[in-house]
Coordinates of C-alpha atoms in Angstrom, one line a residue:
M1 CA 96.1 87.9 120.8
F2 CA 96.2 91.4 119.6
F3 CA 99.6 92.3 121.1
D4 CA 101.2 89.4 119.3
T5 CA 99.8 90.7 116.0
A6 CA 100.9 94.3 116.9
T7 CA 104.4 93.1 117.8
A8 CA 104.8 91.3 114.5
R9 CA 103.6 94.3 112.6
H10 CA 106.2 96.6 114.2
R11 CA 109.3 94.5 113.8
R12 CA 110.5 96.7 111.0
F13 CA 110.8 99.7 113.5
R14 CA 113.8 100.2 115.8
T15 CA 113.7 101.1 119.5
V16 CA 115.4 104.3 120.7
G17 CA 116.0 104.6 124.4
A18 CA 113.9 103.4 127.3
A19 CA 111.3 106.2 126.9
A20 CA 110.8 106.4 123.2
L21 CA 110.0 104.1 120.3
V22 CA 110.8 106.0 117.2
L23 CA 108.9 105.0 114.0
G24 CA 110.3 106.5 110.8
L25 CA 107.5 106.0 108.3
T26 CA 109.3 107.9 105.6
A27 CA 112.9 108.6 104.8
A28 CA 112.3 112.3 104.5
T29 CA 113.1 114.7 107.3
G30 CA 110.7 117.5 108.2
C31 CA 111.6 120.8 109.7
G32 CA 109.3 120.4 112.7
G33 CA 108.6 122.6 115.7
G34 CA 106.4 125.0 113.9
S35 CA 109.1 126.0 111.4
G36 CA 107.1 124.5 108.5
A37 CA 107.5 121.4 106.4
D38 CA 109.4 122.9 103.4
D39 CA 110.4 119.6 101.9
G40 CA 106.8 118.4 102.0
T41 CA 107.1 116.2 105.1
V42 CA 105.1 116.8 108.3
K43 CA 106.6 115.5 111.6
I44 CA 104.0 114.1 114.0
G45 CA 104.8 113.0 117.6
L46 CA 102.6 110.4 119.2
V47 CA 102.9 109.7 123.0
A48 CA 101.1 106.6 124.3
S49 CA 101.4 104.0 127.0
L50 CA 103.5 101.3 125.4
S51 CA 104.4 99.9 128.8
G52 CA 102.7 99.7 132.2
T53 CA 99.1 99.4 133.3
Y54 CA 97.6 100.9 130.1
K55 CA 99.9 99.2 127.6
Q56 CA 96.8 97.8 125.8
V57 CA 95.2 101.2 125.5
G58 CA 98.4 102.9 124.3
T59 CA 99.2 100.1 121.8
E60 CA 95.7 100.6 120.2
L61 CA 96.1 104.4 120.1
R62 CA 99.3 103.8 118.1
A63 CA 97.7 101.2 115.9
G64 CA 94.7 103.4 115.1
F65 CA 96.8 106.3 113.9
E66 CA 99.1 103.9 111.9
L67 CA 96.0 102.3 110.3
Y68 CA 94.9 105.6 108.8
L69 CA 98.4 106.2 107.5
D70 CA 98.7 102.7 106.1
T71 CA 95.4 103.1 104.2
H72 CA 96.2 106.7 102.9
G73 CA 99.6 106.1 101.4
N74 CA 101.5 107.4 104.5
K75 CA 100.4 110.9 103.7
L76 CA 98.2 113.4 105.4
G77 CA 96.8 116.4 103.5
G78 CA 99.0 115.3 100.6
R79 CA 102.2 115.6 102.6
K80 CA 104.5 112.8 103.5
V81 CA 104.5 112.0 107.2
E82 CA 107.3 111.1 109.7
L83 CA 105.7 109.6 112.7
I84 CA 107.7 109.5 115.9
V85 CA 106.3 107.5 118.8
A86 CA 107.3 107.8 122.5
D87 CA 106.3 105.8 125.5
E88 CA 104.1 107.6 128.0
G89 CA 104.4 104.7 130.6
D90 CA 102.1 105.0 133.6
G91 CA 101.9 108.8 133.7
P92 CA 103.6 112.2 134.1
P93 CA 107.1 110.9 135.3
T94 CA 107.6 109.2 131.9
A95 CA 105.1 111.1 129.8
V96 CA 106.8 114.5 130.3
P97 CA 110.4 113.5 129.2
A98 CA 108.9 111.5 126.3
A99 CA 106.9 114.5 125.1
T100 CA 109.8 116.9 125.8
K101 CA 112.1 114.9 123.5
L102 CA 109.5 114.9 120.7
V103 CA 109.0 118.7 120.9
K104 CA 112.5 120.0 121.7
K105 CA 114.8 117.5 120.1
D106 CA 112.7 115.9 117.3
R107 CA 110.9 119.3 116.7
V108 CA 107.6 117.8 115.7
D109 CA 104.9 119.9 114.1
V110 CA 102.0 118.3 115.9
L111 CA 101.7 116.2 119.1
T112 CA 99.0 113.5 119.5
G113 CA 98.0 110.6 121.8
L114 CA 98.3 110.6 125.6
V115 CA 96.3 107.9 127.5
G116 CA 96.2 109.5 131.0
G117 CA 94.5 112.7 132.1
G118 CA 97.4 113.4 134.5
S119 CA 99.8 113.1 131.5
V120 CA 97.8 115.7 129.6
N121 CA 97.9 118.2 132.4
A122 CA 101.6 117.6 132.9
V123 CA 102.5 118.1 129.2
L124 CA 100.3 121.2 128.6
P125 CA 103.0 123.7 129.7
L126 CA 105.3 122.3 127.1
I127 CA 102.6 122.5 124.4
N128 CA 101.8 126.1 125.2
Q129 CA 105.5 127.1 125.3
A130 CA 106.2 125.5 121.9
K131 CA 102.9 126.7 120.4
I132 CA 102.2 123.5 118.6
P133 CA 98.8 121.8 118.3
F134 CA 98.1 118.9 120.7
L135 CA 95.5 116.5 119.3
G136 CA 94.6 114.2 122.2
S137 CA 93.1 110.8 121.4
N138 CA 92.0 109.6 124.8
G139 CA 90.1 111.1 127.8
R140 CA 91.0 114.7 128.6
P141 CA 90.5 116.6 131.9
P142 CA 89.2 120.2 132.0
V143 CA 91.7 122.6 130.5
K144 CA 91.6 126.4 130.9
D145 CA 93.9 127.5 128.0
L146 CA 92.6 125.7 124.9
E147 CA 94.4 127.6 122.2
Y148 CA 96.5 124.6 121.1
V149 CA 94.5 121.8 122.7
W150 CA 92.1 119.5 121.0
T151 CA 90.7 116.0 121.6
T152 CA 89.2 113.6 119.2
S153 CA 88.0 111.3 122.0
Y154 CA 86.0 112.8 124.9
L155 CA 86.1 114.8 128.1
S156 CA 86.8 112.5 130.9
D157 CA 83.6 113.1 132.8
E158 CA 81.3 112.5 129.8
P159 CA 80.9 108.7 130.0
G160 CA 79.6 108.8 133.5
R161 CA 77.3 111.8 132.7
A162 CA 75.9 109.9 129.7
I163 CA 75.0 106.7 131.5
A164 CA 73.9 108.0 134.9
P165 CA 70.2 108.8 134.0
Y166 CA 69.9 105.3 132.4
V167 CA 71.2 103.7 135.6
K168 CA 68.9 105.7 137.7
E169 CA 65.9 104.6 135.6
K170 CA 66.9 100.9 135.6
V171 CA 68.2 100.3 139.1
D172 CA 65.7 100.2 141.9
G173 CA 67.9 101.4 144.8
P174 CA 71.3 102.8 145.6
V175 CA 74.4 102.2 143.4
Y176 CA 78.0 101.7 144.6
A177 CA 80.6 103.8 142.8
I178 CA 84.3 102.6 142.7
G179 CA 87.3 103.6 140.6
P180 CA 91.1 104.2 140.4
D181 CA 92.7 106.9 142.5
Y182 CA 94.2 109.2 139.9
Q183 CA 93.2 112.1 137.6
G184 CA 91.4 110.0 135.0
G185 CA 89.5 108.0 137.6
H186 CA 88.5 111.1 139.5
D187 CA 87.1 112.7 136.3
E188 CA 85.3 109.6 135.2
L189 CA 83.6 108.9 138.5
R190 CA 82.8 112.6 139.1
G191 CA 80.8 112.7 135.9
F192 CA 78.7 109.7 137.0
T193 CA 78.2 110.6 140.7
D194 CA 77.4 114.3 140.0
E195 CA 74.8 113.4 137.3
F196 CA 73.4 110.5 139.2
K197 CA 72.8 112.6 142.3
R198 CA 71.3 115.4 140.1
V199 CA 68.7 113.0 138.6
G200 CA 67.8 111.8 142.1
G201 CA 70.0 108.7 142.5
K202 CA 71.6 107.7 145.8
L203 CA 75.1 106.1 146.3
A204 CA 75.4 102.9 148.3
N205 CA 78.9 103.9 149.5
P206 CA 78.7 104.5 153.3
S207 CA 80.5 107.8 152.9
G208 CA 78.2 108.9 150.2
K209 CA 81.3 109.3 148.0
T210 CA 83.2 107.2 145.5
T211 CA 85.5 104.5 146.9
W212 CA 89.0 104.9 145.4
T213 CA 91.5 102.0 144.7
P214 CA 95.2 102.8 144.7
F215 CA 96.6 103.2 141.2
P216 CA 98.3 101.4 139.6
K217 CA 99.1 98.9 142.3
T218 CA 95.7 97.5 143.0
T219 CA 95.3 94.0 141.6
N220 CA 93.2 92.4 144.3
F221 CA 89.7 93.8 144.3
M222 CA 88.1 91.1 146.5
P223 CA 88.3 93.1 149.7
Y224 CA 86.4 95.9 148.0
F225 CA 83.7 93.5 146.8
A226 CA 83.4 92.2 150.3
E227 CA 82.7 95.8 151.5
I228 CA 80.1 96.3 148.7
A229 CA 78.4 93.1 149.8
R230 CA 77.9 94.6 153.2
T231 CA 76.0 97.6 151.8
N232 CA 72.5 97.7 150.3
A233 CA 73.8 98.3 146.8
K234 CA 71.5 97.2 144.0
A235 CA 74.2 97.7 141.3
V236 CA 77.8 98.9 140.8
Y237 CA 79.3 101.6 138.6
C238 CA 83.0 101.7 137.9
F239 CA 85.7 102.9 135.5
Y240 CA 88.8 100.8 134.8
A241 CA 90.9 100.1 131.7
G242 CA 93.8 97.9 130.7
K243 CA 95.1 95.2 133.1
A244 CA 93.0 96.7 136.0
A245 CA 89.8 96.1 134.0
I246 CA 90.7 92.5 133.4
D247 CA 91.4 91.9 137.1
F248 CA 88.2 93.7 138.1
A249 CA 85.9 91.8 135.8
K250 CA 87.3 88.4 136.5
Q251 CA 87.2 88.8 140.3
Y252 CA 83.8 90.4 140.2
A253 CA 82.4 87.3 138.5
Q254 CA 83.8 85.2 141.4
S255 CA 82.7 87.5 144.2
D256 CA 79.7 87.7 146.6
I257 CA 78.3 90.5 144.5
A258 CA 78.4 88.7 141.1
D259 CA 74.7 88.9 140.8
L260 CA 74.6 92.7 141.0
P261 CA 74.3 94.5 137.7
L262 CA 77.7 96.0 136.7
Y263 CA 77.7 99.3 134.7
T264 CA 81.0 100.5 133.5
A265 CA 83.1 102.7 131.3
F266 CA 85.8 100.9 129.3
V267 CA 86.1 97.8 131.5
T268 CA 85.2 95.4 128.6
E269 CA 86.8 97.4 125.8
G270 CA 89.2 95.8 123.3
S271 CA 91.6 93.0 124.2
A272 CA 90.5 93.2 127.8
L273 CA 87.3 91.4 126.8
Q274 CA 89.3 88.6 125.3
A275 CA 91.2 88.2 128.5
Q276 CA 88.0 88.4 130.7
G277 CA 86.2 85.7 128.7
D278 CA 82.9 84.5 130.2
A279 CA 83.5 86.7 133.3
A280 CA 82.5 89.7 131.2
K281 CA 79.0 88.3 130.1
D282 CA 76.2 90.8 130.5
I283 CA 78.4 93.7 131.7
Y284 CA 77.0 97.0 130.5
S285 CA 79.4 99.8 129.3
V286 CA 79.0 103.3 128.0
L287 CA 81.2 104.5 125.2
N288 CA 81.3 106.9 122.2
Y289 CA 81.8 104.0 119.8
A290 CA 80.6 100.4 119.2
A291 CA 82.2 98.1 116.6
D292 CA 78.8 97.1 115.2
L293 CA 77.6 100.7 114.4
D294 CA 76.1 100.6 110.9
N295 CA 77.6 103.5 108.9
K296 CA 79.8 103.7 105.8
A297 CA 82.8 105.1 107.7
N298 CA 82.7 102.4 110.3
R299 CA 82.3 99.6 107.8
T300 CA 85.5 100.8 106.1
F301 CA 87.3 101.3 109.4
A302 CA 86.2 97.9 110.9
A303 CA 87.1 96.0 107.7
D304 CA 90.6 97.6 107.5
W305 CA 91.2 97.0 111.2
T306 CA 90.1 93.3 111.2
A307 CA 92.3 92.7 108.1
E308 CA 95.3 93.4 110.3
H309 CA 94.2 92.5 113.9
D310 CA 92.4 89.7 115.6
T311 CA 90.2 91.8 117.7
Q312 CA 87.2 94.1 117.0
P313 CA 88.2 97.8 116.6
T314 CA 88.0 99.8 119.8
T315 CA 87.2 103.4 120.8
F316 CA 90.9 103.9 121.5
A317 CA 91.9 102.9 118.0
M318 CA 89.0 104.8 116.5
A319 CA 89.8 108.1 118.3
S320 CA 93.4 107.9 117.2
Y321 CA 92.3 107.0 113.6
D322 CA 90.1 110.1 113.8
A323 CA 93.1 112.2 115.0
A324 CA 94.8 111.3 111.8
A325 CA 91.7 112.0 109.8
V326 CA 91.5 115.5 111.4
L327 CA 95.1 116.2 110.5
D328 CA 94.5 114.9 107.0
K329 CA 91.9 117.6 106.5
A330 CA 93.7 120.3 108.4
I331 CA 97.0 119.9 106.7
A332 CA 95.3 120.0 103.3
D333 CA 93.4 123.2 104.3
A334 CA 96.6 124.8 105.6
A335 CA 98.4 124.0 102.4
K336 CA 95.7 125.8 100.4
G337 CA 96.5 128.9 102.3
G338 CA 100.3 128.7 101.8
E339 CA 102.9 127.5 104.2
V340 CA 102.2 124.4 106.4
T341 CA 103.3 125.1 109.9
S342 CA 102.2 124.2 113.4
Q343 CA 100.3 127.5 113.6
T344 CA 98.5 127.1 110.3
I345 CA 97.6 123.5 111.1
N346 CA 96.2 124.7 114.4
E347 CA 94.1 127.4 112.7
A348 CA 92.9 124.9 110.2
I349 CA 91.7 122.5 112.9
A350 CA 89.6 125.3 114.3
D351 CA 87.8 125.7 111.0
L352 CA 87.2 122.1 110.1
G353 CA 83.5 121.6 110.7
Q354 CA 82.0 118.1 110.6
I355 CA 84.2 115.0 110.7
D356 CA 82.9 111.8 109.0
S357 CA 83.8 109.2 111.6
P358 CA 83.2 105.5 112.4
R359 CA 81.4 106.6 115.6
G360 CA 79.0 108.8 113.5
A361 CA 79.5 112.4 112.3
W362 CA 80.9 114.8 114.9
E363 CA 82.5 118.2 115.2
F364 CA 84.7 120.1 117.6
S365 CA 82.8 122.3 120.1
D366 CA 84.0 125.9 120.2
K367 CA 83.9 125.9 124.0
A368 CA 85.8 122.7 124.9
H369 CA 87.6 121.8 121.6
A370 CA 86.2 118.3 122.1
P371 CA 83.7 116.3 120.0
V372 CA 79.9 117.0 120.1
Q373 CA 79.0 113.3 119.8
T374 CA 76.6 110.5 120.6
W375 CA 77.2 108.1 123.5
Y376 CA 76.1 104.5 123.3
L377 CA 75.0 101.8 125.8
R378 CA 76.6 98.4 125.0
Q379 CA 76.3 95.0 126.6
V380 CA 78.6 92.0 126.4
R381 CA 76.6 89.3 124.6
P382 CA 77.4 86.4 122.3
D383 CA 78.1 87.4 118.7
G384 CA 78.5 84.2 116.7
N385 CA 81.0 82.1 118.5
Q386 CA 82.6 84.9 120.6
L387 CA 81.6 87.6 123.1
A388 CA 81.3 91.2 121.9
N389 CA 80.2 94.6 123.1
V390 CA 76.9 94.8 121.3
M391 CA 75.3 98.2 120.9
V392 CA 72.0 98.4 122.8
Q393 CA 70.8 102.0 122.4
D394 CA 71.8 105.6 122.1
L395 CA 72.1 107.3 125.6
A396 CA 72.9 111.0 125.0
T397 CA 74.5 113.5 122.8
L398 CA 77.1 115.5 124.8
G399 CA 79.6 118.3 124.0
G400 CA 79.6 122.0 123.5

């Protein structure tokens, strides 16, 4: 399994405290906190869920960033890197102290990662106060003050927006919407339901609104599937990730609605698919990445990833890998102009232009500081002797 591989790979690192896992990739010490990296070292803090419901996602965020460092001599923009990783846990109660330590004690020059949208919102005041760039590598909710905020992944409502017209075209009847009751779930499902209704679709939910499952404690989805069976739903749309995605898919396949087409965001991504096994067959998903995309950047990324891991690369790893790629270019550009500081790195990110990525080329939008990118429809199908998320077609280009 992936996590066994990841654990072995990280044995050389030492754990510091319950909230932070500190990874010193170089012996050098940077100045951090926007004061510049005068000795040539840049300090980067990465906050990700290394425990709790989204441990799988957070572990892959960490692994994606580290893969870029490993394949680039542990340097970004020609500067040595000290990477300090902290545990986000299940959300703000653990994410905020973890990020606070990185910013105020470790004095990092840049912050990256964060799995949960609620964590992002909770950490933003710290980012703005410290005036350091935050380069998020998972879904991000709407943010008003974007001066120091960027994401290499997506805005949290975009997956649902991208797939809704396709679902309306393919499904002859109402669709049941269900998701986890927290910030990320609200954003993901809002994107789908708003766009689905805009293109003339109708929800099968009796209330006309998404059904919410308590987060993170919901492990038994059967009562919800029984409710769906009592409606006139012709298909289901949902968003889940991590352990919840495994539980949802396995139970769906054993439920009274197993014959209803299931359209999802993230449910079959990464090591979740391995755990789901045959229960995941034929599930559709929408994402900004598929491991079988045929471009030079993805061939390199996928080959490097599979050389170290026993799973296909995921959108989580890819977005964090791209966060390192963005910093590689931005730090190099900042160095050309003189001193490398949090401020000059942030200014350089704003001027980067196009990023050559495994997902396909993309660039930050001026309006949202998020990628203008293509979204893909995938389906779980046999690929040789194993199941994989096989790319079916392009769905939409969103961003701006």
